[in-house]
Coordinates of C-alpha atoms in Angstrom, one line a residue:
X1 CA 184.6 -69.2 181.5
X2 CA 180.7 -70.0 180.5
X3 CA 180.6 -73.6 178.7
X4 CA 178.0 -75.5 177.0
X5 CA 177.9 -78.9 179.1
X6 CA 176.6 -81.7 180.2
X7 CA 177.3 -84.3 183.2
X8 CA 175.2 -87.0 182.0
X9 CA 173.9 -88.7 178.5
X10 CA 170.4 -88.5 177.6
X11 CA 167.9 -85.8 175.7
X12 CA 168.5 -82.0 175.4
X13 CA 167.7 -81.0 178.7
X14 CA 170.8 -82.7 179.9
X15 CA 172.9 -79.6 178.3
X16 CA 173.6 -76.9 180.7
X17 CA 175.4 -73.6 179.7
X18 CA 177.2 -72.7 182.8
X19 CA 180.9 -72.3 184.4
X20 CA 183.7 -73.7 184.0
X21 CA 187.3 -74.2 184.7
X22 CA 189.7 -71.9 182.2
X23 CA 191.2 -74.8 180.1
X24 CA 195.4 -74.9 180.5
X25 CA 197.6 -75.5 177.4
X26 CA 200.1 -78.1 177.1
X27 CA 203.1 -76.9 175.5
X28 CA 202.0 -77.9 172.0
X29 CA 198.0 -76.3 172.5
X30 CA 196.9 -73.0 171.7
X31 CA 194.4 -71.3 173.6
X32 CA 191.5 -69.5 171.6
X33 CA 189.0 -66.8 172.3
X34 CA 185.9 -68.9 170.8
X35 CA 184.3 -66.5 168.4
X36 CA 181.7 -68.9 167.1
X37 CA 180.8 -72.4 167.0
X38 CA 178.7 -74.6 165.5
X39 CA 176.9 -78.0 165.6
X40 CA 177.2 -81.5 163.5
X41 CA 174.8 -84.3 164.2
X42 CA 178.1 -85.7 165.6
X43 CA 177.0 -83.5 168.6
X44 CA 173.3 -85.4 169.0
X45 CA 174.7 -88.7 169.1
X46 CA 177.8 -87.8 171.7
X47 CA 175.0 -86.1 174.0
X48 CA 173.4 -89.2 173.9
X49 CA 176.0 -91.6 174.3
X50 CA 176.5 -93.2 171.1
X51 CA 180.1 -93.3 169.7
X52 CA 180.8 -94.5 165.5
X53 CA 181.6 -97.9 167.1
X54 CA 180.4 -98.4 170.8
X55 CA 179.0 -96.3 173.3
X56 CA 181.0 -93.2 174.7
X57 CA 182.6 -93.1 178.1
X58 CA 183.7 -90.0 178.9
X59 CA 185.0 -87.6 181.4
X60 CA 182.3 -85.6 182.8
X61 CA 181.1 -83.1 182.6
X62 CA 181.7 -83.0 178.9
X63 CA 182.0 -79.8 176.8
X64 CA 180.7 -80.9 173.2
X65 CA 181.2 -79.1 169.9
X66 CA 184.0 -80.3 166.9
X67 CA 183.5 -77.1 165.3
X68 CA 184.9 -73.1 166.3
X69 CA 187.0 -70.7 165.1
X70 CA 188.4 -67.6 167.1
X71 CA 191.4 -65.5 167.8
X72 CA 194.8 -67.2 169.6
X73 CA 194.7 -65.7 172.8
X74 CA 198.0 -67.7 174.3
X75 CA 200.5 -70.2 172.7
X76 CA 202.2 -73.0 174.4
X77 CA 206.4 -73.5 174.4
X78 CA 206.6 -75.5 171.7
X79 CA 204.1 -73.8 169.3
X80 CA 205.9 -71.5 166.3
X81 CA 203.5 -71.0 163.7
X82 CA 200.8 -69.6 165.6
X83 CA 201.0 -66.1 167.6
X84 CA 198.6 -64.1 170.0
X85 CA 195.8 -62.4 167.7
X86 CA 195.4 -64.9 165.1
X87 CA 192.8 -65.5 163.3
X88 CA 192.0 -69.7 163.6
X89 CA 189.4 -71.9 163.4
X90 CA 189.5 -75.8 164.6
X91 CA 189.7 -78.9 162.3
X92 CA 188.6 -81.7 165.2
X93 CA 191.0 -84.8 164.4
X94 CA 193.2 -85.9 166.5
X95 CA 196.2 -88.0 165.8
X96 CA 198.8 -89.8 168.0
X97 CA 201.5 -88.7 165.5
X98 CA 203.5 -92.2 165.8
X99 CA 201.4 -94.9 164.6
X100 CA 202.1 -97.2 161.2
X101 CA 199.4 -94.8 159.2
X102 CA 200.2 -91.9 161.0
X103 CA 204.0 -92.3 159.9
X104 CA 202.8 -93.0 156.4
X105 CA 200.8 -89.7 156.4
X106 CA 197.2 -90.6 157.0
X107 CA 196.5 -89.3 160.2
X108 CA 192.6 -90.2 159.5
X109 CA 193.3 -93.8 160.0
X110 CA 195.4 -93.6 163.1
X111 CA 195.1 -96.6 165.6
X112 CA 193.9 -93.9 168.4
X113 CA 192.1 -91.5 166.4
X114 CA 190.0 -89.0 168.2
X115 CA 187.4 -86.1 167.8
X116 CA 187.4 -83.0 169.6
X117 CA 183.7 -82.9 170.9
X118 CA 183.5 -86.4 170.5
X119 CA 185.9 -88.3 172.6
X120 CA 187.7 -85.4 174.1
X121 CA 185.5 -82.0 175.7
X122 CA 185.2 -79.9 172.8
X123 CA 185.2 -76.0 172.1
X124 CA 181.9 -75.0 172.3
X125 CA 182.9 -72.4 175.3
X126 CA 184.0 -69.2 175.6
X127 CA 188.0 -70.3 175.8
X128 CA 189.5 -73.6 174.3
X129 CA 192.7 -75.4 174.5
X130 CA 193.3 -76.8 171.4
X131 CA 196.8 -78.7 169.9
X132 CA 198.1 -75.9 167.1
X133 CA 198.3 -78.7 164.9
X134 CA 194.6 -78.5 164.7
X135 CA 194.4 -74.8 164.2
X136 CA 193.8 -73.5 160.7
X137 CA 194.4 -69.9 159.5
X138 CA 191.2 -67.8 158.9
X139 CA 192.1 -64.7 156.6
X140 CA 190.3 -61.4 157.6
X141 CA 187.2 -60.5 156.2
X142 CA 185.9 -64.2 156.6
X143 CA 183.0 -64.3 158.6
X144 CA 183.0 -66.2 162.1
X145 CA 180.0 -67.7 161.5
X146 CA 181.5 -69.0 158.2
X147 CA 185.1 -69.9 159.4
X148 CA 183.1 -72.4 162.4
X149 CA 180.6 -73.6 160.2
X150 CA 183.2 -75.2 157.5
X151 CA 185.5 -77.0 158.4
X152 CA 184.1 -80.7 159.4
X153 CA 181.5 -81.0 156.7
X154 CA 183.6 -79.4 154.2
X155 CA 187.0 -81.7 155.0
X156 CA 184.8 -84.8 155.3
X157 CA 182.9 -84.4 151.6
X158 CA 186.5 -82.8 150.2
X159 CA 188.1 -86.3 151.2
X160 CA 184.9 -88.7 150.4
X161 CA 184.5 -86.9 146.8
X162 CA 188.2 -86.1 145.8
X163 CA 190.4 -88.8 147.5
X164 CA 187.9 -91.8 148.5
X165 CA 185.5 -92.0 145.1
X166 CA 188.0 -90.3 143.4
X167 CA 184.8 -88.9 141.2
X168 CA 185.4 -87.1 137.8
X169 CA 184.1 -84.4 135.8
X170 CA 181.1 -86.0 133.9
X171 CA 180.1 -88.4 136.3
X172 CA 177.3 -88.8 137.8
X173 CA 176.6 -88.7 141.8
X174 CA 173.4 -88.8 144.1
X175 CA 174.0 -86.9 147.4
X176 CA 171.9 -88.2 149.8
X177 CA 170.7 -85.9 153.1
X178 CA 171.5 -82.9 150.9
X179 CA 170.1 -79.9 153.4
X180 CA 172.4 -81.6 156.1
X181 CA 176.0 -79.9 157.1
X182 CA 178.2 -82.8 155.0
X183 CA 175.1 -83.1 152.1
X184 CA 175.1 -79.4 151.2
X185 CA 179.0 -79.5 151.0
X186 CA 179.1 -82.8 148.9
X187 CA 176.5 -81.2 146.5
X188 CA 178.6 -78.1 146.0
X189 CA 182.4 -80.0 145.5
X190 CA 180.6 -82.5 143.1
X191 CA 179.0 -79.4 141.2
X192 CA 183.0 -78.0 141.5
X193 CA 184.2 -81.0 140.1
X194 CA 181.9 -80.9 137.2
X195 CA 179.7 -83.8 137.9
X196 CA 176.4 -84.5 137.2
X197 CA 174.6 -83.6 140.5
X198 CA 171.6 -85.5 141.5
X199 CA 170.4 -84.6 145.1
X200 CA 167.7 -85.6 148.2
X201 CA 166.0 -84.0 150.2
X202 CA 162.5 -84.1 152.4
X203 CA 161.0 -80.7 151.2
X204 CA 160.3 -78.4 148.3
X205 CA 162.5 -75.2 150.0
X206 CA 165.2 -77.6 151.0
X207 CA 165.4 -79.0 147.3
X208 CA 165.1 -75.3 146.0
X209 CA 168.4 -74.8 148.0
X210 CA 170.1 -77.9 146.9
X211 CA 169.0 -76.6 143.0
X212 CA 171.0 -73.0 144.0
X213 CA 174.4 -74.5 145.3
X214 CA 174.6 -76.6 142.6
X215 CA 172.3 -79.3 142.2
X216 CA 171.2 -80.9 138.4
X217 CA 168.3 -82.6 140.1
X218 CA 166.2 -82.6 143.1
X219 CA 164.4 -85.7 144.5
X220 CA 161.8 -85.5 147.6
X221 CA 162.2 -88.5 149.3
X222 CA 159.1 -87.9 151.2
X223 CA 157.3 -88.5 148.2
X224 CA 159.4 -90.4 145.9
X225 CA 161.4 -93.5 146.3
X226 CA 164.5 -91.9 145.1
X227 CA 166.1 -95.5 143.5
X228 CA 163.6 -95.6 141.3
X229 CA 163.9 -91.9 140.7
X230 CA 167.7 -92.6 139.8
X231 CA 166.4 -95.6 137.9
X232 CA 164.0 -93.1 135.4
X233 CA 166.5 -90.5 135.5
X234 CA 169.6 -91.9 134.0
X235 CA 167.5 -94.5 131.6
X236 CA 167.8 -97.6 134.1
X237 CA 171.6 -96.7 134.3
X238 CA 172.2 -95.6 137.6
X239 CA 174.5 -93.0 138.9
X240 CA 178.7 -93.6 139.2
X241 CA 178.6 -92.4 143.2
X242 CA 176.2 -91.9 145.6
X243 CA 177.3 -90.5 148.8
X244 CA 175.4 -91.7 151.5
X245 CA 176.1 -90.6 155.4
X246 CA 172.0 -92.2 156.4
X247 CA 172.5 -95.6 157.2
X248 CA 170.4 -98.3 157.7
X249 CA 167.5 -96.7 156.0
X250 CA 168.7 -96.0 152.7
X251 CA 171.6 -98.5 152.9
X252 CA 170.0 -100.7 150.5
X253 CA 168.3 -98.1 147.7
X254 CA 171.3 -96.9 147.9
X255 CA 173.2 -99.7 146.1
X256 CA 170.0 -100.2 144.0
X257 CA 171.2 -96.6 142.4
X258 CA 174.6 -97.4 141.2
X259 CA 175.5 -98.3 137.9
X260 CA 177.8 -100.7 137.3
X261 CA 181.2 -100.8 138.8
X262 CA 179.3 -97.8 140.7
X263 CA 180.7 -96.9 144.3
X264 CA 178.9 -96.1 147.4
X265 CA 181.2 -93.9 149.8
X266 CA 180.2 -93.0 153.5
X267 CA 180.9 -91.4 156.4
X268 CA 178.1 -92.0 158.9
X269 CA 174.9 -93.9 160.0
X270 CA 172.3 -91.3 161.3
X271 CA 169.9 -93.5 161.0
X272 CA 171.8 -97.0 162.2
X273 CA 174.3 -98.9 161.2
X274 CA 173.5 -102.2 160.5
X275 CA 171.6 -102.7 157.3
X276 CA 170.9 -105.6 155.2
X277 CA 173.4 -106.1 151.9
X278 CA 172.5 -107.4 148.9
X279 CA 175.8 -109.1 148.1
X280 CA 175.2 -110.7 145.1
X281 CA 174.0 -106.8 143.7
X282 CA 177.5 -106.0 144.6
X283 CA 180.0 -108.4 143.0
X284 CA 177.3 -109.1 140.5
X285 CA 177.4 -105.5 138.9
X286 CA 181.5 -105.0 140.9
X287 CA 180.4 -101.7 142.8
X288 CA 182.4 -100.5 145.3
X289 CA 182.1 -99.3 148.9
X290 CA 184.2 -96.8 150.1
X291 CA 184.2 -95.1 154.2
X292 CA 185.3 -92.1 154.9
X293 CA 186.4 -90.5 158.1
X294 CA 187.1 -86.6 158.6
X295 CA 190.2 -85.3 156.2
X296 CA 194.0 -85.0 156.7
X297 CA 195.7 -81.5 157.1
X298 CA 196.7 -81.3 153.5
X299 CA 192.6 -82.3 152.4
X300 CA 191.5 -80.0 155.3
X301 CA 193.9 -76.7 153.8
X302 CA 192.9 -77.3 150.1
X303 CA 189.2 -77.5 151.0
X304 CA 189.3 -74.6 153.2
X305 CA 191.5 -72.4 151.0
X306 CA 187.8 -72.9 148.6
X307 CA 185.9 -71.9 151.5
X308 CA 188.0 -68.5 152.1
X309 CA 188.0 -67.8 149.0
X310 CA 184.1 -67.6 148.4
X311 CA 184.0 -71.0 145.7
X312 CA 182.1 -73.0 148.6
X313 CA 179.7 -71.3 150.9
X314 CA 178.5 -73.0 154.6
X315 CA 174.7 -72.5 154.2
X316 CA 173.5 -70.9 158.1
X317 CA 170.4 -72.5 159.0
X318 CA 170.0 -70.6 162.6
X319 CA 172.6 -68.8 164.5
X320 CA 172.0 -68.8 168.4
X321 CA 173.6 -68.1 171.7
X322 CA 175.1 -70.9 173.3
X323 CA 172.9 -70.5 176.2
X324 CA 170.7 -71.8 173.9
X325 CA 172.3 -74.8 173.1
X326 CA 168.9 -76.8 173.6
X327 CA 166.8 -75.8 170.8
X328 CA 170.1 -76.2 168.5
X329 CA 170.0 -79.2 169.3
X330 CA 166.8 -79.5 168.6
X331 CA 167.3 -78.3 164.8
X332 CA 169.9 -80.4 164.6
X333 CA 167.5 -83.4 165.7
X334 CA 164.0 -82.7 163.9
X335 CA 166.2 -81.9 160.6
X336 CA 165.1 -78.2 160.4
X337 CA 166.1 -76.3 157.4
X338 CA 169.1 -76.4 155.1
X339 CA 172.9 -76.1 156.5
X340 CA 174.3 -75.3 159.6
X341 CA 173.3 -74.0 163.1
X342 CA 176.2 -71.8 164.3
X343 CA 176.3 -71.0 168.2
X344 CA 177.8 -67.6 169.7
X345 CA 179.0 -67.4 173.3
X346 CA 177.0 -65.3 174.8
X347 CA 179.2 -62.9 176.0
X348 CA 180.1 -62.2 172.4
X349 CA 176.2 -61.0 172.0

């Protein structure tokens, strides 16, 4: 098969789309015809090395990518709910099953959790081996492009939204990063869940976007310090959540927009992270910070049934081959447009 990889870390010209081995299934994998992938800025940082928590060592060469969806070409032994010509698309987590939280039914914080792309080679290749517990039904007439592009972002803003900040209709949230993969599906389940949408972004277009998916106001952060846009917005009050997956530089304006007994829920650090923290802001006015990791198969089918259904749409920034897996990178990287880049094996084309 033809495989986006890469046999070293460093910048794009590392990634190679080339061949490589046919994967093998276990008895409990499934292996899929890749239809379509598509990129995270989860992708950026494995090229280069840089895990959530310490630098990656992995087998190499690598095949990255945490998103895909395609049709079940072969099924292990052990695998019953899944058959040949299935329509499936991937949801990356991976569980050991056997743990103390995966035994109490929260495979997101299991002792040896794992990301397909991340820690393990990925599925942005033409075939990919993947456990079937990982494998999510796509119903016809969804669009490939559509069933690869949604399941990360929209399982890791379903769980920081719904379960983590646990925000209500009538609140009030700031979504930071909102042309991003997890920003544009944050703004559109807070919009769902009938809050108060306040959103970021670095340009005009991408804050016209933000405004159509759901958004109740738009801040350029290029030309505004957005806490002290919160701060004249909502009357000195602050906002009940802001959702923040930046990091280090907007760690601390971030807390600066919370009202009291606000919380602050998060799922990455594009931008570093290890910020200062004004402590005495946060047991001063009791806010509350909340991290987030990926979504359990429950959060990941409820989330998804949404995205099926038409009630959440993946914004497409760029769809390319994966021969060009360079200069998707590269969108990824300079922050170019709104949404997601999806990536087609070639062979599809």
């Amino acid at each position: 098969m033809k495989a986006v990889q890469f046999s070293e870390h460093g910048r794009r010209d590392v990634l190679e789309y080339g061949d490589f081995d046919d994967p093998d299934i276990d008895r409990d994998e499934v292996l899929v015809d890749v239809k379509a992938g598509a990129l995270n800025h989860l992708d950026v940082f494995t090229r280069m090395g840089l895990g959530a928590l310490q630098r990656l060592d992995l087998e190499m060469p690598h095949i990255p990518g945490s998103d895909a969806a395609g049709v079940v070409e072969e099924v292990g032994d052990d695998v019953e709910r899944l058959e040949p010509g299935d329509r499936v698309a991937v949801s990356a987590g991976l569980a050991c099953g056997h743990c103390e939280f995966c035994r109490d039914g929260d495979p997101t914080l299991c002792e040896d959790f794992q990301i397909l792309g991340e820690h393990v080679r990925g599925v942005h290749s033409e075939l990919a081996a993947v456990p079937a517990e990982n494998l999510v039904p796509v119903p016809e007439g969804v669009d490939w492009e559509v069933a690869a592009a949604a399941p990360l972002v929209f399982q890791t803003a379903w769980r920081m939204l719904v379960t983590r900040a646990d925000l209500q209709p009538g609140e009030s949230i700031l979504v930071l990063g909102a042309s991003g993969g997890v920003g544009h599906a944050a703004v559109q389940i807070a919009d769902y869940l009938g809050a108060e949408v306040y959103a970021t972004a670095s340009t005009d277009e991408k804050l016209e976007y933000a405004a159509d998916i759901g958004a109740d106001h738009t801040i350029n952060y290029d030309e505004n310090d957005f806490a002290e846009a919160i701060d004249e917005a909502t009357d000195e009050r602050g906002v009940d959540v802001v959702v923040d997956h930046i990091g280090k530089a907007t760690w601390q304006d971030s807390l600066d927009s919370l009202a009291k007994g606000g919380r602050v829920v998060t799922c990455g650090a594009t931008t570093g992270g290890d910020p200062e923290t004004d402590i005495n802001n946060i047991f001063w006015n009791q806010l509350e910070i909340y991290g987030s990791t990926m979504g359990t198969p429950g959060e990941v089918d409820d989330v998804l049934e949404l995205v099926w259904d038409g009630e959440f749409e993946p914004r497409i920034r760029e769809t390319l081959p994966m021969s060009e897996a360079d200069r998707a990178h590269e969108i990824i990287e300079e922050r170019e447009g709104f949404g997601k880049v999806v990536v087609i094996p070639d062979s599809e084309l």
